[in-house]
XYZ file of C-alpha atoms in Angstrom:
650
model
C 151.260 48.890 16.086
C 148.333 46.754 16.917
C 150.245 43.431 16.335
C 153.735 44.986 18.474
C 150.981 45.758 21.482
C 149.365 42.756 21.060
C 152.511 40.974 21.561
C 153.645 42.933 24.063
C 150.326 42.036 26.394
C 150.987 38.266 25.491
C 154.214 38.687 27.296
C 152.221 40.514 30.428
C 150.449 37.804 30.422
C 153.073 34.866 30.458
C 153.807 36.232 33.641
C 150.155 36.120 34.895
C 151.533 35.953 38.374
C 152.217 39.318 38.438
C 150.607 40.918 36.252
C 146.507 40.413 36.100
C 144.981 38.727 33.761
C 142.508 42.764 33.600
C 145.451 44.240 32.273
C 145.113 42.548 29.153
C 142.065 44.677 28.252
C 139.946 44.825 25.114
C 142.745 44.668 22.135
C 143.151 41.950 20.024
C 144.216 41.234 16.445
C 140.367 41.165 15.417
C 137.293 43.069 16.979
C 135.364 41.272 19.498
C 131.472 40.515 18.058
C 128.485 41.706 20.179
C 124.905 41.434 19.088
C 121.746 42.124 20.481
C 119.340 40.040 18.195
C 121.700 36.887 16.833
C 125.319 36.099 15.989
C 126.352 34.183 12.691
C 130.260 32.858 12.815
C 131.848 30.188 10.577
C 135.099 29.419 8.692
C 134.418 31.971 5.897
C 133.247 35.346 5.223
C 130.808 34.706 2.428
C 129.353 31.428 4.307
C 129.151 33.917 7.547
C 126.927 36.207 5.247
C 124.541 33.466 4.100
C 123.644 33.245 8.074
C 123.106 36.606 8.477
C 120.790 36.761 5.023
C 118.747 33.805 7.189
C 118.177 35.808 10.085
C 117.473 38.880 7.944
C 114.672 37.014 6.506
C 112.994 36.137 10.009
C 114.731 32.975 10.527
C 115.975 31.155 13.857
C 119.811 30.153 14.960
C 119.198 26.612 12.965
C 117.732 27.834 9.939
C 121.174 30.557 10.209
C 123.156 27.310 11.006
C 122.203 25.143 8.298
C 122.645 27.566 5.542
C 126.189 28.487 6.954
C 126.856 24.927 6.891
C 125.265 24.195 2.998
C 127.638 27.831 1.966
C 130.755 25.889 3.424
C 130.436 22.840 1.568
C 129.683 24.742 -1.707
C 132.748 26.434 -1.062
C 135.561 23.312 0.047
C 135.907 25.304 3.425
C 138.236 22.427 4.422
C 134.516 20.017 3.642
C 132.163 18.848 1.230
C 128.428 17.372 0.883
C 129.460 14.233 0.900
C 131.206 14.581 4.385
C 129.919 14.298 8.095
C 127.762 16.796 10.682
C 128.019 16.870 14.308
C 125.792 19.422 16.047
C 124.764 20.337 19.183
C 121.476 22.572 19.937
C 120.347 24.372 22.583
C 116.209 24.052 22.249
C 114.956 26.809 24.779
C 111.395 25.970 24.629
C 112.316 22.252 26.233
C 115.259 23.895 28.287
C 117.887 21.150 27.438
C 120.736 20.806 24.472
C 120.146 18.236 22.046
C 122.647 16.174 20.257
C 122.617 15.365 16.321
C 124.689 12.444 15.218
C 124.885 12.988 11.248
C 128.077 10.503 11.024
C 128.307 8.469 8.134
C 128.747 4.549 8.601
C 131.592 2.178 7.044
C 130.167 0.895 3.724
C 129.509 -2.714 2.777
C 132.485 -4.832 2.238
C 134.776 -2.185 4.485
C 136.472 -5.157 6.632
C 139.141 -5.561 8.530
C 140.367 -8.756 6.323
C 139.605 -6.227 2.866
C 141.806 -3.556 3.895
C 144.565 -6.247 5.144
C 144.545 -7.598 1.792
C 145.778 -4.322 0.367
C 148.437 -3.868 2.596
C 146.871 -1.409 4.988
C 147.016 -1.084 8.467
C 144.970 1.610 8.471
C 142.508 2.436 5.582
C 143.091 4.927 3.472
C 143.516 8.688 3.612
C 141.928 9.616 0.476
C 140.065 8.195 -2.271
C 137.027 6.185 -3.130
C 138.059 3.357 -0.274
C 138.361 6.412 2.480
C 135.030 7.153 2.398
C 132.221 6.907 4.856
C 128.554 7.270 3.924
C 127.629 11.147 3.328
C 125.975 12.662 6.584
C 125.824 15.994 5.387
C 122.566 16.190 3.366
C 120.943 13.993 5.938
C 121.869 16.265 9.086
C 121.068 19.360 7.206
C 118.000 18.712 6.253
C 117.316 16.588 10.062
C 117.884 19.726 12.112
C 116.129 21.973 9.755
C 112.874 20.029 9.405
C 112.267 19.771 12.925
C 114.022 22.733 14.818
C 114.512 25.284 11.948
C 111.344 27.483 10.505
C 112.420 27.919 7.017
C 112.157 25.993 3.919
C 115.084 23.980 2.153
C 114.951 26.352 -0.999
C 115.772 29.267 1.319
C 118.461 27.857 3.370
C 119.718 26.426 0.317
C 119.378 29.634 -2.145
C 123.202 31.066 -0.922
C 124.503 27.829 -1.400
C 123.223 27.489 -5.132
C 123.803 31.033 -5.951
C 127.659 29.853 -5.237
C 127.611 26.589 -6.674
C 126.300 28.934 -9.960
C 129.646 30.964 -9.716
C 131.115 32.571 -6.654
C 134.720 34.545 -6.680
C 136.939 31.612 -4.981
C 139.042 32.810 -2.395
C 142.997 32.410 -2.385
C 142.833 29.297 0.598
C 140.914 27.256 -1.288
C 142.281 27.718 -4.710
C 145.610 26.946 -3.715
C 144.433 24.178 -1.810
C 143.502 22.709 -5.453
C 146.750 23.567 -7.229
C 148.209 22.126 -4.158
C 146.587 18.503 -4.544
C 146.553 18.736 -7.987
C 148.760 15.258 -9.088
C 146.131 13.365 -6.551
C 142.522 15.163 -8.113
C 143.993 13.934 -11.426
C 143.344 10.069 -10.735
C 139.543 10.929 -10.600
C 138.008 12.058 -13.558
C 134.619 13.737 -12.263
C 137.117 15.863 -9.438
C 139.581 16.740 -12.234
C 136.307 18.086 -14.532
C 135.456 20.192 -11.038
C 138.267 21.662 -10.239
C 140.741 21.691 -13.126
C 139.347 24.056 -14.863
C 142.737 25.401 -16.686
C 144.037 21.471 -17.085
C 147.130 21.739 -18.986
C 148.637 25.004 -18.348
C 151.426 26.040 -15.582
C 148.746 26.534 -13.097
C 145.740 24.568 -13.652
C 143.819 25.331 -10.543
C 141.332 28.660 -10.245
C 143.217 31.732 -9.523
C 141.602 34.084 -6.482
C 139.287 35.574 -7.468
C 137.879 33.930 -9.939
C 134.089 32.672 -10.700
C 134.131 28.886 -9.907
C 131.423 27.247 -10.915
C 130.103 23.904 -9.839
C 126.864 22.963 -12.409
C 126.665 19.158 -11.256
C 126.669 20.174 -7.242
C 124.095 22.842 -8.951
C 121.969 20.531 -10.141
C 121.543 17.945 -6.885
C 121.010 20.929 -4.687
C 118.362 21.786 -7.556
C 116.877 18.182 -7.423
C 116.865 18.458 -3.123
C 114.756 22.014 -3.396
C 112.590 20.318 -6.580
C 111.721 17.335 -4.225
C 110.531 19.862 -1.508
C 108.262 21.723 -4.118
C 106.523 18.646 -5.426
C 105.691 17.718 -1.859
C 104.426 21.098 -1.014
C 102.480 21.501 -4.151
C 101.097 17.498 -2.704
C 99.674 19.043 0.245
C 102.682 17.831 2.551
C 103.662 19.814 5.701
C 106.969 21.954 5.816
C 108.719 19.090 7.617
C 107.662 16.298 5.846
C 108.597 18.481 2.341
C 112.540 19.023 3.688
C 112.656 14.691 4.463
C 111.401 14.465 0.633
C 114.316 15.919 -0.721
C 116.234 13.752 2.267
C 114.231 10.761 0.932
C 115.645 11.644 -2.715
C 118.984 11.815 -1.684
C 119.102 8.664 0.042
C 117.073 6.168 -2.197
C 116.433 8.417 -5.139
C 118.219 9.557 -8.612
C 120.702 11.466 -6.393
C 121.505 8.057 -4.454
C 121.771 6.302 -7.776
C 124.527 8.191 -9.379
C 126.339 8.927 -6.000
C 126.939 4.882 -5.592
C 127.359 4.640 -9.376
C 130.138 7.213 -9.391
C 131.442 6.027 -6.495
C 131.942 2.169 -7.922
C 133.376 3.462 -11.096
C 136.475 5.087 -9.280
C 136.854 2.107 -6.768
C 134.723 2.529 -3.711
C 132.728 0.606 -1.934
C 129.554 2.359 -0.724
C 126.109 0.193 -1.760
C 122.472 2.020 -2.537
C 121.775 0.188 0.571
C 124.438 1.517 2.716
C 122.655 4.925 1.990
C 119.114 3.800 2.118
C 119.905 2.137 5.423
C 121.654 5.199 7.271
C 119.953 7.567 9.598
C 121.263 10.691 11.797
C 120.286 10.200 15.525
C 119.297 12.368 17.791
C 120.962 11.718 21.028
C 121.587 12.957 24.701
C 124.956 14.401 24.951
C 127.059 13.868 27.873
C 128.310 16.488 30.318
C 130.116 17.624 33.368
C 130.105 20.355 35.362
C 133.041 22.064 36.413
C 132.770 25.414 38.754
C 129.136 25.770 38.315
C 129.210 25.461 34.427
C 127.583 22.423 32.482
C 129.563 21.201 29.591
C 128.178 19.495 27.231
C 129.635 16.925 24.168
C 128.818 14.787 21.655
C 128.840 10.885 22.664
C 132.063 8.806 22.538
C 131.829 8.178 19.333
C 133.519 11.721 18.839
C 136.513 12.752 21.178
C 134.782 15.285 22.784
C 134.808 13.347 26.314
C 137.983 13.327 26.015
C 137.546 17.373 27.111
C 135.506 16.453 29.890
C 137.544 13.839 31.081
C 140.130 16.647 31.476
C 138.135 18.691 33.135
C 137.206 16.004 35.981
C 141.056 15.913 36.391
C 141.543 19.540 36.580
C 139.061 19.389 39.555
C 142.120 17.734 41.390
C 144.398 21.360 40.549
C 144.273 24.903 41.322
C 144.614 26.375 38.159
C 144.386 30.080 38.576
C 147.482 29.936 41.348
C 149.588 28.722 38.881
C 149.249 31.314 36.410
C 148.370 31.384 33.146
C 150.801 29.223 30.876
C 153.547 28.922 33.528
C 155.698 26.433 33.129
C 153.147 23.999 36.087
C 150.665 25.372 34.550
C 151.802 24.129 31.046
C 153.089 20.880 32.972
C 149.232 19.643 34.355
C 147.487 20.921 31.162
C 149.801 18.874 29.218
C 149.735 15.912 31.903
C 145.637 15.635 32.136
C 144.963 15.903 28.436
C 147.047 12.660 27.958
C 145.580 10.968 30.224
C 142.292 11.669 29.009
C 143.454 11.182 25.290
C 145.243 7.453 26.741
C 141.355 6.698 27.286
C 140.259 8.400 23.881
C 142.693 6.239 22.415
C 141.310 2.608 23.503
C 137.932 3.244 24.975
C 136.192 5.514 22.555
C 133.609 4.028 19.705
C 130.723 3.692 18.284
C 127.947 3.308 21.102
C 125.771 1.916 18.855
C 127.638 -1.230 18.033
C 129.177 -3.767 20.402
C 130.977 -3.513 22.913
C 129.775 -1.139 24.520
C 132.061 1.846 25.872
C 132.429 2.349 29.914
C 131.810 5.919 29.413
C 130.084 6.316 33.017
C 133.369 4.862 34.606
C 135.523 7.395 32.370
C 133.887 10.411 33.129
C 132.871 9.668 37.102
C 134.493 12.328 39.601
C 136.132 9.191 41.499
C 138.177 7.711 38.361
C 139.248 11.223 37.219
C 140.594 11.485 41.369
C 141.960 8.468 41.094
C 144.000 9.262 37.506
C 145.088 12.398 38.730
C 146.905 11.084 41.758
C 148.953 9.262 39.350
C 150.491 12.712 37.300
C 154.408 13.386 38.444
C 154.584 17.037 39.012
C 157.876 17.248 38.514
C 158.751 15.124 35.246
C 157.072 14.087 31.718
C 155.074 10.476 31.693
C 156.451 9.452 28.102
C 154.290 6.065 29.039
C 151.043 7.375 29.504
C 148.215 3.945 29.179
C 144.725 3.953 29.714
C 143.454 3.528 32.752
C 140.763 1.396 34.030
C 137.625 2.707 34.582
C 135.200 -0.478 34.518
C 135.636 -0.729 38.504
C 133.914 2.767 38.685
C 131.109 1.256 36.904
C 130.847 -1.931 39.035
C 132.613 -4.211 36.748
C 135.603 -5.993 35.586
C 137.415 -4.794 33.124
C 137.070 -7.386 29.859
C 140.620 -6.099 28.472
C 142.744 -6.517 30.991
C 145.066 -8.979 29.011
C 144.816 -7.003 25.994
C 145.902 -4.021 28.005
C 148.909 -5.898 28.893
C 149.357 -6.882 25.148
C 149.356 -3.521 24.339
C 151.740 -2.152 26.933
C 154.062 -4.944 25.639
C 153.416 -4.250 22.186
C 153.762 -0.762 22.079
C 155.812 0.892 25.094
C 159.389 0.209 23.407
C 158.560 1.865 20.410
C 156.032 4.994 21.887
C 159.112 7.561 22.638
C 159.315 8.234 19.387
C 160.368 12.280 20.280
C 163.211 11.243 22.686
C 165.864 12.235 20.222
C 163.703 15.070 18.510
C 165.361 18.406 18.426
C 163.864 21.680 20.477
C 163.123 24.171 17.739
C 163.655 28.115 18.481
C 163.458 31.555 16.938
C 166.595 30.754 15.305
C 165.882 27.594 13.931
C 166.849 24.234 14.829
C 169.404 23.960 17.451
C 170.755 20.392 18.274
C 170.788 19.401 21.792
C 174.007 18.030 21.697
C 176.807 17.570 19.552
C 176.398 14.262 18.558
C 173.370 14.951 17.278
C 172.994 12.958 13.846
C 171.658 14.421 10.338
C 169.117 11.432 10.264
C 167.810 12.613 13.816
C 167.399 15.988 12.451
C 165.964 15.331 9.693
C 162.982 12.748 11.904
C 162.595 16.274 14.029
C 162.006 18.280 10.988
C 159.453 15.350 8.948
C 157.699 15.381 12.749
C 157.007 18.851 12.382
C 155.448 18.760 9.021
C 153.378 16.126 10.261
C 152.160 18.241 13.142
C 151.809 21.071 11.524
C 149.106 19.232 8.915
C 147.648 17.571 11.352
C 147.269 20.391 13.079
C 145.448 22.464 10.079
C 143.716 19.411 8.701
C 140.264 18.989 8.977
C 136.941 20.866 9.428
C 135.115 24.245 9.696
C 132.569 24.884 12.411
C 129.513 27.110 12.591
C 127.986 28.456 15.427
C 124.599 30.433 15.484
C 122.549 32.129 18.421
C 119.335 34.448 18.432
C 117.541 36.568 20.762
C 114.402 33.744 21.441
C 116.965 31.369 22.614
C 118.249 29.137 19.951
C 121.684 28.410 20.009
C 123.403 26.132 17.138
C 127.403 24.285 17.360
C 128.179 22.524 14.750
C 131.721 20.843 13.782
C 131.324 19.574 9.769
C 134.402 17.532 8.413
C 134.863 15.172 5.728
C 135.347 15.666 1.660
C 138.352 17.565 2.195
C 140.745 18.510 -0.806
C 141.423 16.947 -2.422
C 138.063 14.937 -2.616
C 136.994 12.407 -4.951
C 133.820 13.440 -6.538
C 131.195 10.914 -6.369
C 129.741 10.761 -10.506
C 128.024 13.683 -11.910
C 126.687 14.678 -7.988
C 129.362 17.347 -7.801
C 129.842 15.963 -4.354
C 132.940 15.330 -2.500
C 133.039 11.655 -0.826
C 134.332 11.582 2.973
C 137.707 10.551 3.877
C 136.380 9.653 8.031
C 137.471 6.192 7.222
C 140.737 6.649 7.861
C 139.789 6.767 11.917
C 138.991 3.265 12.345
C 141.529 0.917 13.322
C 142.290 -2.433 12.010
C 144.114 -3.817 14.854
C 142.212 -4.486 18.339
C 145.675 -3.615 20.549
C 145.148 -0.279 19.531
C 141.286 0.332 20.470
C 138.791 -2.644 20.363
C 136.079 -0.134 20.538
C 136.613 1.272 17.081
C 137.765 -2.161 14.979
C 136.160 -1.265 11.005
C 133.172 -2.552 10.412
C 130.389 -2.344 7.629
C 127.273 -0.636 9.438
C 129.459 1.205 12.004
C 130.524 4.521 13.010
C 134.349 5.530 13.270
C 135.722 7.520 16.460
C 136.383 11.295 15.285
C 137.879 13.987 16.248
C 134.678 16.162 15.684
C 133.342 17.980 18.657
C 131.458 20.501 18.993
C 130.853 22.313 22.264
C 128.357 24.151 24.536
C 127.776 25.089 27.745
C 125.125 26.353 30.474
C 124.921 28.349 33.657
C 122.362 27.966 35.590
C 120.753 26.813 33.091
C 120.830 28.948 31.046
C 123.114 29.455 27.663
C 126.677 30.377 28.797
C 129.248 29.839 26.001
C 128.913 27.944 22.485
C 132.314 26.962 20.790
C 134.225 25.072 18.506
C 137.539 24.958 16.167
C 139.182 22.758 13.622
C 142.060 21.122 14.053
C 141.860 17.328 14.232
C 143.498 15.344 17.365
C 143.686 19.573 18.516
C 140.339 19.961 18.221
C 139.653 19.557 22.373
C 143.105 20.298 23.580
C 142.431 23.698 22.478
C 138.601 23.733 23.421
C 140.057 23.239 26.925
C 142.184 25.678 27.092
C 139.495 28.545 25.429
C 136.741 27.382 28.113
C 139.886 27.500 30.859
C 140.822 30.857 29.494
C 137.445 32.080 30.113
C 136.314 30.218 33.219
C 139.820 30.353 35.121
C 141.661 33.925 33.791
C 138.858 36.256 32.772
C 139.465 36.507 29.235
C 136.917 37.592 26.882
C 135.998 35.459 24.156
C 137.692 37.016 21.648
C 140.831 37.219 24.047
C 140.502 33.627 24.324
C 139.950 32.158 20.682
C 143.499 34.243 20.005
C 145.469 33.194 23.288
C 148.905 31.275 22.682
C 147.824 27.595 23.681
C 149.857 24.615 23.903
C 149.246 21.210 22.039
C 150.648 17.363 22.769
C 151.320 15.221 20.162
C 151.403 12.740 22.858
C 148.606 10.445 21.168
C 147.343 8.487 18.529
C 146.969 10.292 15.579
C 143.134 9.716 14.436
C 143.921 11.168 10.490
C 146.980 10.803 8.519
C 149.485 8.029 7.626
C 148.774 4.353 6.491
C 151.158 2.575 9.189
C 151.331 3.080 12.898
C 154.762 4.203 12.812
C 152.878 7.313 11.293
C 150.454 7.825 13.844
C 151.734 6.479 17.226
C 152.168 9.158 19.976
C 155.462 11.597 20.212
C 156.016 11.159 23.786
C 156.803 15.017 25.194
C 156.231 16.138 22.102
C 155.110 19.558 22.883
C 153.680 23.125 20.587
C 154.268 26.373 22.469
C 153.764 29.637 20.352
C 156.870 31.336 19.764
C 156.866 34.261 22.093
C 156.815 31.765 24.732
C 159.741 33.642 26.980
C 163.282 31.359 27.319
C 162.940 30.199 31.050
C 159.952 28.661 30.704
C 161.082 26.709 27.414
C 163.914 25.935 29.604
C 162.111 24.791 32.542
C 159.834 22.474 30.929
C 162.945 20.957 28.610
C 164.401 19.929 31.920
C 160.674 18.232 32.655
C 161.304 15.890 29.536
C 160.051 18.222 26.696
C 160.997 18.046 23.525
C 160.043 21.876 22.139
C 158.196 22.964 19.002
C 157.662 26.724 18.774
C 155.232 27.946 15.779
C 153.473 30.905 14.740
C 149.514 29.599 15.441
C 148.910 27.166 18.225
C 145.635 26.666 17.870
C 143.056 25.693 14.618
C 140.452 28.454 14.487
C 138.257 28.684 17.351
C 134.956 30.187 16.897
C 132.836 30.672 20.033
C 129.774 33.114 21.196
C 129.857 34.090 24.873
C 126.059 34.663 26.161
C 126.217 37.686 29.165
C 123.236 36.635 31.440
C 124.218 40.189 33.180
C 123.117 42.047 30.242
C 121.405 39.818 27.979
C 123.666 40.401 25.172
C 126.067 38.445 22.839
C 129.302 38.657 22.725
C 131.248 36.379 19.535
C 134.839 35.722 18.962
C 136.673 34.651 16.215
C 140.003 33.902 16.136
C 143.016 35.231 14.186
C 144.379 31.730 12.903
C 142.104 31.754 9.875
C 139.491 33.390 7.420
C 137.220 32.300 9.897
C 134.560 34.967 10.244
C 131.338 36.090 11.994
C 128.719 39.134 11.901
C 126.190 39.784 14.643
C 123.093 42.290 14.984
């Protein structure tokens, strides 16, 4: 019943126009979340409840955050130790949100001539040689040391209670069984997870105890270094960046890199002694009165607020909620943004620099938006040129040409592709081929996992002001295990490019930071906490942030309303994870996601724009967002249906 009325509002609101967006009222597949004191969500129930035992024991949103974040890894929640952390943090005793970089860096001897010699053209997807330097531990303990109130050992004790033996839910085991042929070329991953090797199913079944002793015993050796600096007379802080130190330069550091060379890989002891999160200033816009803030460019998360600078140019709410213009300008503005993403975006520490100011000015997002057709798909979409709105020339002009020239004939990939409906796949003409079918049916895998690859996020608040985003990625399944750590390596390597054409910005280099799709979100209202969100979902990951914050903002949807709304997704881009050539990852121009109940005219309509249809049961990774009502000083937390993500509030 729930699920028919459900669907039956959905439809109400396709036709927002006449029907208002009220009418949609309170029911949704899940409950909303409200809280009075804090609100702990993440991607899975049991990591939700280590939060909520944080803030049970007196602790702040960070303290909540970071031991969501340590029960995640423990538990492969699409992650591992060895992977990345990306957080933003509201710190309401300075009044301003805080950015933590906790990105690993390419190792030594990761060159653009080393992974040519292999036959790549981009690195990796899995392995030893996919891997980053862990950011994980180093973030963790970071954010907890200086803006948490607890000590490691108890943000850490549901994490080692799991990595003792915890009942392993049915995602993640089958994940295992899944990858299976792939964790068998690494012996210390095989050891992990294996743990019936040579029968029919060799994976953990649900439900069973999986234990981790080696993951056991680092997270034992972090909390031991903490203790031995306590019992020294050290401060709390300078305790937590002991076990950091130990980590990083210690025993933990030695067997990490030892493992790591064994099975291939390239990461040095001084590639980790040399690494350091950052704390940085995000960047924002505001859009209606709302401040939105993001990670730097070496994420994608501008990439959102270039979109909204362009949807300043549109009156959103007119058009009604996923009408077929509606659908049309979304679709139209997130390319364009993601054109920039695509050659602009890198590492700000490392040269050259990025002309982020010029990307995100009012002026160049006026200027961009002039240049949408209302009435037809760009299946050319470039980047623009936003060094003029900085004051300078642009030093890539020719290399924009190049890659016009290089790429344009071959970028319509989807031209052919094959709209796919209720009723399966329907050719769009007679002389449709087999081998043309069968490219629209491979392209839809390929969505589809890029779609669900990737991360978890975790997002925290309490009642003295603290408010925690975090998007962790990287050591996926299946992982290579680093040695006897118990610790998955990172596979963020893959994001670099090898070939300038495609982005000079993010060329692989040792020392430097990839561009990722990893982005958490936040944003104030007067200055004041107004919404905190995030989802997984790779290249997704801020087409469907936009549309949750424009769900809010522009139709009056709760949160909870929001994180399950139908959204749409363009595959109009650069993949950023998955395939080794750039067949694999160039964009599918008019390649377009629309959930399934989307009604026939409006499939129609926008296949007469140049669309080329996918319809699928979840458009959207999991979002997970809390909603702070200034009006009654409440919070409100949703958590969407596309997942076992999972949150619990007081």
């Amino acid at each position: 019943m729930k699920r028919t009325y459900a669907r039956l509002l959905t439809t109400l609101v396709w036709g927002a126009t006449l029907v208002p967006l009220s009418a949609w009222a309170q029911r949704t597949e899940k409950p909303p979340l409200h809280g009075k004191h804090w609100m702990a969500i993440t991607g899975k129930p049991l990591a939700a409840t280590a939060g909520a035992r944080l803030f049970h024991q007196g602790g702040n949103a960070v303290d909540a955050a970071c031991a969501m974040l340590a029960a995640t890894c423990t538990m492969w929640d699409v992650l591992s130790w060895g992977g990345e952390t990306q957080a933003l943090i509201y710190h309401p005793k300075l009044k301003k949100v805080i950015a933590i970089n906790a990105l690993g860096v390419a190792p030594t001897g990761a060159t653009v001539d080393f992974f040519r010699s292999k036959g790549y053209e981009f690195p990796p997807e899995y392995g030893p040689l996919a891997a980053v330097t862990p950011g994980t531990p180093g973030g963790l303990c970071y954010m907890l040391a200086n803006y948490g109130t607890k000590s490691l050992a108890e943000v850490l004790a549901p994490a080692m209670e799991m990595a003792a033996g915890y009942p392993i839910d049915a995602q993640t085991a089958t994940s295992i069984e899944r990858g299976k042929e792939r964790i068998k070329e690494w012996p210390y991953s095989k050891k992990v997870f294996l743990v019936h090797e040579g029968k029919e199913r060799e994976a953990p079944e649900a439900g069973e105890i999986f234990i981790q002793k080696d993951l056991l015993e680092t997270l034992s050796k972090l909390v031991e270094a903490e203790k031995k600096a306590l019992v020294a007379g050290k401060d709390r802080k300078t305790a937590i960046m002991a076990a950091y130190d130990r980590f990083y330069t210690g025993d933990i550091a030695d067997e990490f890199v030892r493992g790591s060379k064994e099975q291939g890989g390239l990461i040095t002891k001084q590639d980790l002694a040399n690494w350091k999160p950052i704390v940085e200033e995000p960047l924002h816009v505001s859009y209606k009165g709302i401040d939105v803030y993001k990670l730097q460019e070496w994420t994608q998360g501008p990439a959102m607020l270039q979109s909204l600078q362009l949807l300043k140019n549109f009156d959103l709410k007119s058009m009604g909620y996923n009408s077929p213009s509606y659908i049309h300008t979304v679709y139209q503005v997130m390319n364009l943004a993601f054109a920039d993403r695509d050659f602009y975006y890198g590492d700000p520490y490392t040269n050259p620099k990025t002309p982020i100011r010029g990307l995100l000015s009012d002026s160049y997002a006026k200027e961009r938006a002039s240049t949408i057709d209302h009435q037809q798909n760009n299946p050319d979409v470039f980047p623009g040129d936003p060094y003029p709105y900085e004051g300078k020339r642009n030093p890539y002009a020719v290399l924009l040409q190049e890659r016009k020239a290089k790429f344009a004939p071959h970028m319509d990939l989807n031209k052919d592709f094959v709209p796919k409906h209720d009723a399966g796949i329907a050719p769009s003409s007679s002389m449709e081929s087999k081998a043309s079918l069968s490219a629209s049916l491979a392209v839809d895998s390929l969505y589809e996992d890029r779609l669900l690859r990737g991360t978890t996020s975790v997002e925290a608040a309490d009642e003295e002001g603290w408010v925690v985003s975090i998007t962790p990625s990287g050591g996926w399944l299946p992982a290579c295990i680093a040695g006897k750590t118990g610790v998955g390596m990172s596979q963020r390597l893959q994001s670099f490019v090898l070939d300038s054409l495609i982005n000079p910005f993010n060329v692989v280099s040792p020392g430097k930071r990839p561009r990722v799709t990893l982005t958490p979100s936040m944003a104030l209202k007067d200055g004041r906490p107004y919404l905190s969100f995030a989802v997984q979902g790779g290249d997704t990951q801020d087409q469907n942030l936009l549309q949750f914050f424009l769900n809010m903002v522009e139709f009056g949807m709760t949160p909870q309303q929001a994180t399950e709304a139908p959204n749409i997704n363009s595959n109009q881009l650069w993949l950023s994870l998955g395939g080794t050539k750039s067949d694999d990852r160039k964009p599918r121009s008019g390649s377009l996601l629309l959930d399934k109940r989307t009604p026939k005219s409006t499939i129609e309509q926008l296949e007469k724009m140049g669309y080329s249809i996918q319809l699928g049961e979840r458009t959207s990774g999991p979002i997970n967002a809390i909603y702070f009502d200034q009006e009654h000083n409440t919070l409100w937390g949703g958590s969407s249906n596309n997942g076992e993500d999972y949150g619990i509030g007081w």
